[in-house]
PDB file of C-alpha atoms in Angstrom:
ATOM      1  CA  GLN A   1    -222.593 -75.871  34.984  1.00 86.00           C
ATOM      2  CA  VAL A   2    -220.538 -77.187  38.078  1.00 92.00           C
ATOM      3  CA  GLN A   3    -217.109 -75.046  38.646  1.00 95.00           C
ATOM      4  CA  LEU A   4    -214.369 -76.665  41.044  1.00 97.00           C
ATOM      5  CA  VAL A   5    -211.344 -74.491  42.412  1.00 96.00           C
ATOM      6  CA  GLU A   6    -208.736 -76.345  44.295  1.00 97.00           C
ATOM      7  CA  SER A   7    -206.495 -74.910  46.629  1.00 97.00           C
ATOM      8  CA  GLY A   8    -204.367 -75.779  49.593  1.00 97.00           C
ATOM      9  CA  GLY A   9    -201.208 -77.708  48.179  1.00 97.00           C
ATOM     10  CA  GLY A  10    -197.616 -77.082  48.520  1.00 97.00           C
ATOM     11  CA  LEU A  11    -194.388 -77.835  49.681  1.00 98.00           C
ATOM     12  CA  VAL A  12    -194.028 -80.450  52.446  1.00 98.00           C
ATOM     13  CA  GLN A  13    -191.975 -82.969  54.454  1.00 98.00           C
ATOM     14  CA  ALA A  14    -192.323 -86.118  54.305  1.00 98.00           C
ATOM     15  CA  GLY A  15    -194.328 -86.746  57.650  1.00 98.00           C
ATOM     16  CA  GLY A  16    -195.596 -84.262  57.429  1.00 98.00           C
ATOM     17  CA  SER A  17    -199.717 -82.409  56.783  1.00 98.00           C
ATOM     18  CA  LEU A  18    -201.324 -80.384  54.389  1.00 98.00           C
ATOM     19  CA  ARG A  19    -205.088 -79.719  54.292  1.00 98.00           C
ATOM     20  CA  LEU A  20    -206.758 -79.587  50.622  1.00 98.00           C
ATOM     21  CA  SER A  21    -210.140 -77.689  49.664  1.00 98.00           C
ATOM     22  CA  CYS A  22    -212.038 -77.601  46.757  1.00 98.00           C
ATOM     23  CA  ALA A  23    -214.990 -75.282  46.490  1.00 97.00           C
ATOM     24  CA  ALA A  24    -217.844 -75.800  44.115  1.00 95.00           C
ATOM     25  CA  SER A  25    -220.627 -74.131  42.306  1.00 90.00           C
ATOM     26  CA  GLY A  26    -224.161 -75.358  42.443  1.00 76.00           C
ATOM     27  CA  ARG A  27    -227.006 -75.239  44.020  1.00 76.00           C
ATOM     28  CA  THR A  28    -226.958 -79.303  44.189  1.00 85.00           C
ATOM     29  CA  PHE A  29    -223.804 -79.678  45.751  1.00 89.00           C
ATOM     30  CA  SER A  30    -224.797 -81.804  48.638  1.00 87.00           C
ATOM     31  CA  GLY A  31    -225.974 -84.558  46.301  1.00 88.00           C
ATOM     32  CA  TYR A  32    -222.964 -84.091  44.161  1.00 93.00           C
ATOM     33  CA  PHE A  33    -220.667 -87.788  44.473  1.00 95.00           C
ATOM     34  CA  MET A  34    -217.452 -85.556  45.178  1.00 96.00           C
ATOM     35  CA  GLY A  35    -213.775 -87.483  44.834  1.00 97.00           C
ATOM     36  CA  TRP A  36    -210.200 -86.184  44.918  1.00 98.00           C
ATOM     37  CA  PHE A  37    -207.491 -87.447  42.318  1.00 98.00           C
ATOM     38  CA  ARG A  38    -204.030 -87.509  42.185  1.00 98.00           C
ATOM     39  CA  GLN A  39    -201.912 -87.703  38.778  1.00 98.00           C
ATOM     40  CA  ALA A  40    -197.940 -87.709  39.479  1.00 97.00           C
ATOM     41  CA  PRO A  41    -195.522 -87.101  36.575  1.00 92.00           C
ATOM     42  CA  GLY A  42    -195.752 -89.948  33.726  1.00 94.00           C
ATOM     43  CA  LYS A  43    -198.573 -91.372  35.585  1.00 96.00           C
ATOM     44  CA  GLU A  44    -202.514 -92.395  35.074  1.00 96.00           C
ATOM     45  CA  ARG A  45    -204.600 -89.908  36.982  1.00 97.00           C
ATOM     46  CA  GLU A  46    -205.866 -92.342  39.862  1.00 98.00           C
ATOM     47  CA  PHE A  47    -208.158 -92.585  42.605  1.00 98.00           C
ATOM     48  CA  VAL A  48    -207.578 -91.016  45.949  1.00 98.00           C
ATOM     49  CA  ALA A  49    -210.481 -90.815  47.991  1.00 98.00           C
ATOM     50  CA  ALA A  50    -214.487 -90.138  47.268  1.00 97.00           C
ATOM     51  CA  ILE A  51    -218.073 -89.270  49.664  1.00 96.00           C
ATOM     52  CA  ALA A  52    -220.859 -89.362  49.209  1.00 93.00           C
ATOM     53  CA  TRP A  53    -223.453 -87.366  51.693  1.00 82.00           C
ATOM     54  CA  SER A  54    -221.865 -89.156  54.660  1.00 81.00           C
ATOM     55  CA  SER A  55    -219.898 -92.632  53.343  1.00 94.00           C
ATOM     56  CA  THR A  56    -216.141 -92.383  52.123  1.00 96.00           C
ATOM     57  CA  TYR A  57    -214.112 -94.737  50.377  1.00 97.00           C
ATOM     58  CA  TYR A  58    -210.246 -94.565  49.749  1.00 98.00           C
ATOM     59  CA  ALA A  59    -207.484 -96.027  47.716  1.00 97.00           C
ATOM     60  CA  GLY A  60    -205.472 -98.659  49.311  1.00 97.00           C
ATOM     61  CA  SER A  61    -202.504 -96.306  49.054  1.00 97.00           C
ATOM     62  CA  VAL A  62    -203.510 -93.980  51.421  1.00 98.00           C
ATOM     63  CA  LYS A  63    -205.895 -95.527  53.600  1.00 98.00           C
ATOM     64  CA  GLY A  64    -205.593 -94.282  57.360  1.00 98.00           C
ATOM     65  CA  ARG A  65    -203.789 -91.319  56.354  1.00 98.00           C
ATOM     66  CA  PHE A  66    -206.253 -89.117  54.730  1.00 98.00           C
ATOM     67  CA  THR A  67    -209.506 -88.092  55.161  1.00 98.00           C
ATOM     68  CA  ILE A  68    -212.344 -86.924  52.742  1.00 98.00           C
ATOM     69  CA  SER A  69    -215.006 -84.768  53.867  1.00 97.00           C
ATOM     70  CA  ARG A  70    -217.247 -82.029  52.718  1.00 96.00           C
ATOM     71  CA  ASP A  71    -219.165 -78.840  54.151  1.00 95.00           C
ATOM     72  CA  ASN A  72    -223.164 -78.622  52.129  1.00 92.00           C
ATOM     73  CA  ALA A  73    -223.516 -75.305  53.660  1.00 93.00           C
ATOM     74  CA  LYS A  74    -220.179 -74.206  52.292  1.00 95.00           C
ATOM     75  CA  ASN A  75    -219.981 -75.936  49.211  1.00 95.00           C
ATOM     76  CA  THR A  76    -216.495 -77.288  49.968  1.00 96.00           C
ATOM     77  CA  VAL A  77    -214.832 -80.446  49.747  1.00 97.00           C
ATOM     78  CA  TYR A  78    -211.957 -81.431  52.272  1.00 98.00           C
ATOM     79  CA  LEU A  79    -208.719 -83.780  51.989  1.00 98.00           C
ATOM     80  CA  GLN A  80    -207.050 -83.869  55.033  1.00 98.00           C
ATOM     81  CA  MET A  81    -203.487 -85.434  54.525  1.00 98.00           C
ATOM     82  CA  ASN A  82    -201.395 -86.606  57.337  1.00 98.00           C
ATOM     83  CA  SER A  83    -198.154 -88.835  57.090  1.00 98.00           C
ATOM     84  CA  LEU A  84    -197.562 -87.680  53.846  1.00 98.00           C
ATOM     85  CA  LYS A  85    -194.782 -89.811  52.120  1.00 98.00           C
ATOM     86  CA  PRO A  86    -192.669 -88.399  49.113  1.00 97.00           C
ATOM     87  CA  GLU A  87    -194.817 -90.975  46.635  1.00 97.00           C
ATOM     88  CA  ASP A  88    -197.715 -88.825  47.538  1.00 98.00           C
ATOM     89  CA  THR A  89    -196.010 -86.088  45.167  1.00 98.00           C
ATOM     90  CA  ALA A  90    -198.448 -85.178  42.133  1.00 98.00           C
ATOM     91  CA  VAL A  91    -201.295 -83.074  41.698  1.00 98.00           C
ATOM     92  CA  TYR A  92    -204.229 -83.246  43.562  1.00 98.00           C
ATOM     93  CA  TYR A  93    -207.602 -82.898  41.494  1.00 98.00           C
ATOM     94  CA  CYS A  94    -211.003 -82.297  42.648  1.00 98.00           C
ATOM     95  CA  ALA A  95    -213.718 -83.941  40.814  1.00 97.00           C
ATOM     96  CA  ALA A  96    -217.776 -84.011  41.131  1.00 96.00           C
ATOM     97  CA  ARG A  97    -220.181 -86.614  39.977  1.00 95.00           C
ATOM     98  CA  ILE A  98    -223.672 -84.848  40.025  1.00 91.00           C
ATOM     99  CA  SER A  99    -225.493 -88.574  39.933  1.00 88.00           C
ATOM    100  CA  GLY A 100    -224.271 -88.608  42.887  1.00 85.00           C
ATOM    101  CA  THR A 101    -223.490 -92.320  42.620  1.00 90.00           C
ATOM    102  CA  TYR A 102    -220.722 -94.568  44.009  1.00 91.00           C
ATOM    103  CA  ALA A 103    -217.471 -94.508  41.164  1.00 94.00           C
ATOM    104  CA  THR A 104    -213.789 -94.172  41.504  1.00 95.00           C
ATOM    105  CA  THR A 105    -212.563 -94.190  37.930  1.00 96.00           C
ATOM    106  CA  ALA A 106    -211.558 -90.407  36.511  1.00 96.00           C
ATOM    107  CA  PRO A 107    -214.255 -90.942  33.393  1.00 96.00           C
ATOM    108  CA  ALA A 108    -217.525 -91.727  35.488  1.00 96.00           C
ATOM    109  CA  TYR A 109    -216.603 -87.647  36.448  1.00 97.00           C
ATOM    110  CA  ASP A 110    -218.352 -85.039  34.902  1.00 96.00           C
ATOM    111  CA  TYR A 111    -216.685 -81.886  36.535  1.00 96.00           C
ATOM    112  CA  TRP A 112    -212.741 -81.357  37.466  1.00 97.00           C
ATOM    113  CA  GLY A 113    -211.131 -78.356  39.059  1.00 97.00           C
ATOM    114  CA  GLN A 114    -207.716 -77.078  37.683  1.00 97.00           C
ATOM    115  CA  GLY A 115    -205.412 -79.126  40.422  1.00 97.00           C
ATOM    116  CA  THR A 116    -203.548 -77.951  43.138  1.00 98.00           C
ATOM    117  CA  GLN A 117    -199.354 -79.288  43.122  1.00 98.00           C
ATOM    118  CA  VAL A 118    -198.466 -81.817  46.236  1.00 98.00           C
ATOM    119  CA  THR A 119    -194.714 -81.721  46.752  1.00 98.00           C
ATOM    120  CA  VAL A 120    -193.726 -84.089  49.551  1.00 98.00           C
ATOM    121  CA  SER A 121    -189.269 -83.930  50.269  1.00 97.00           C
ATOM    122  CA  SER A 122    -187.673 -86.350  51.531  1.00 94.00           C
TER     123      SER A 122
END
């Protein structure tokens, strides 16, 4: 069983920055493929970013503004969000895929955090 706990969400003005963190349990964290997803009210959950050991992947809407990283010693994955826009407002979820292989669709992930709210005001 893997537990994921997100933190770092909040309210920020457009153009501002936030850094989300996701702390994971599990002794083989370094082998997990980790992703960030988001879900706005009335919309489907969508892929934001993902990271393998060192390779990173981004949705087109956040590329160049968001950066995903991980610290395997701390069992933590981060999402640095810069130049935030009102359309980035959503609940952000951390997810783990224990097979370690690439995936950008929500059903492919095995474990999920509880989510953290990010609100960007205009």
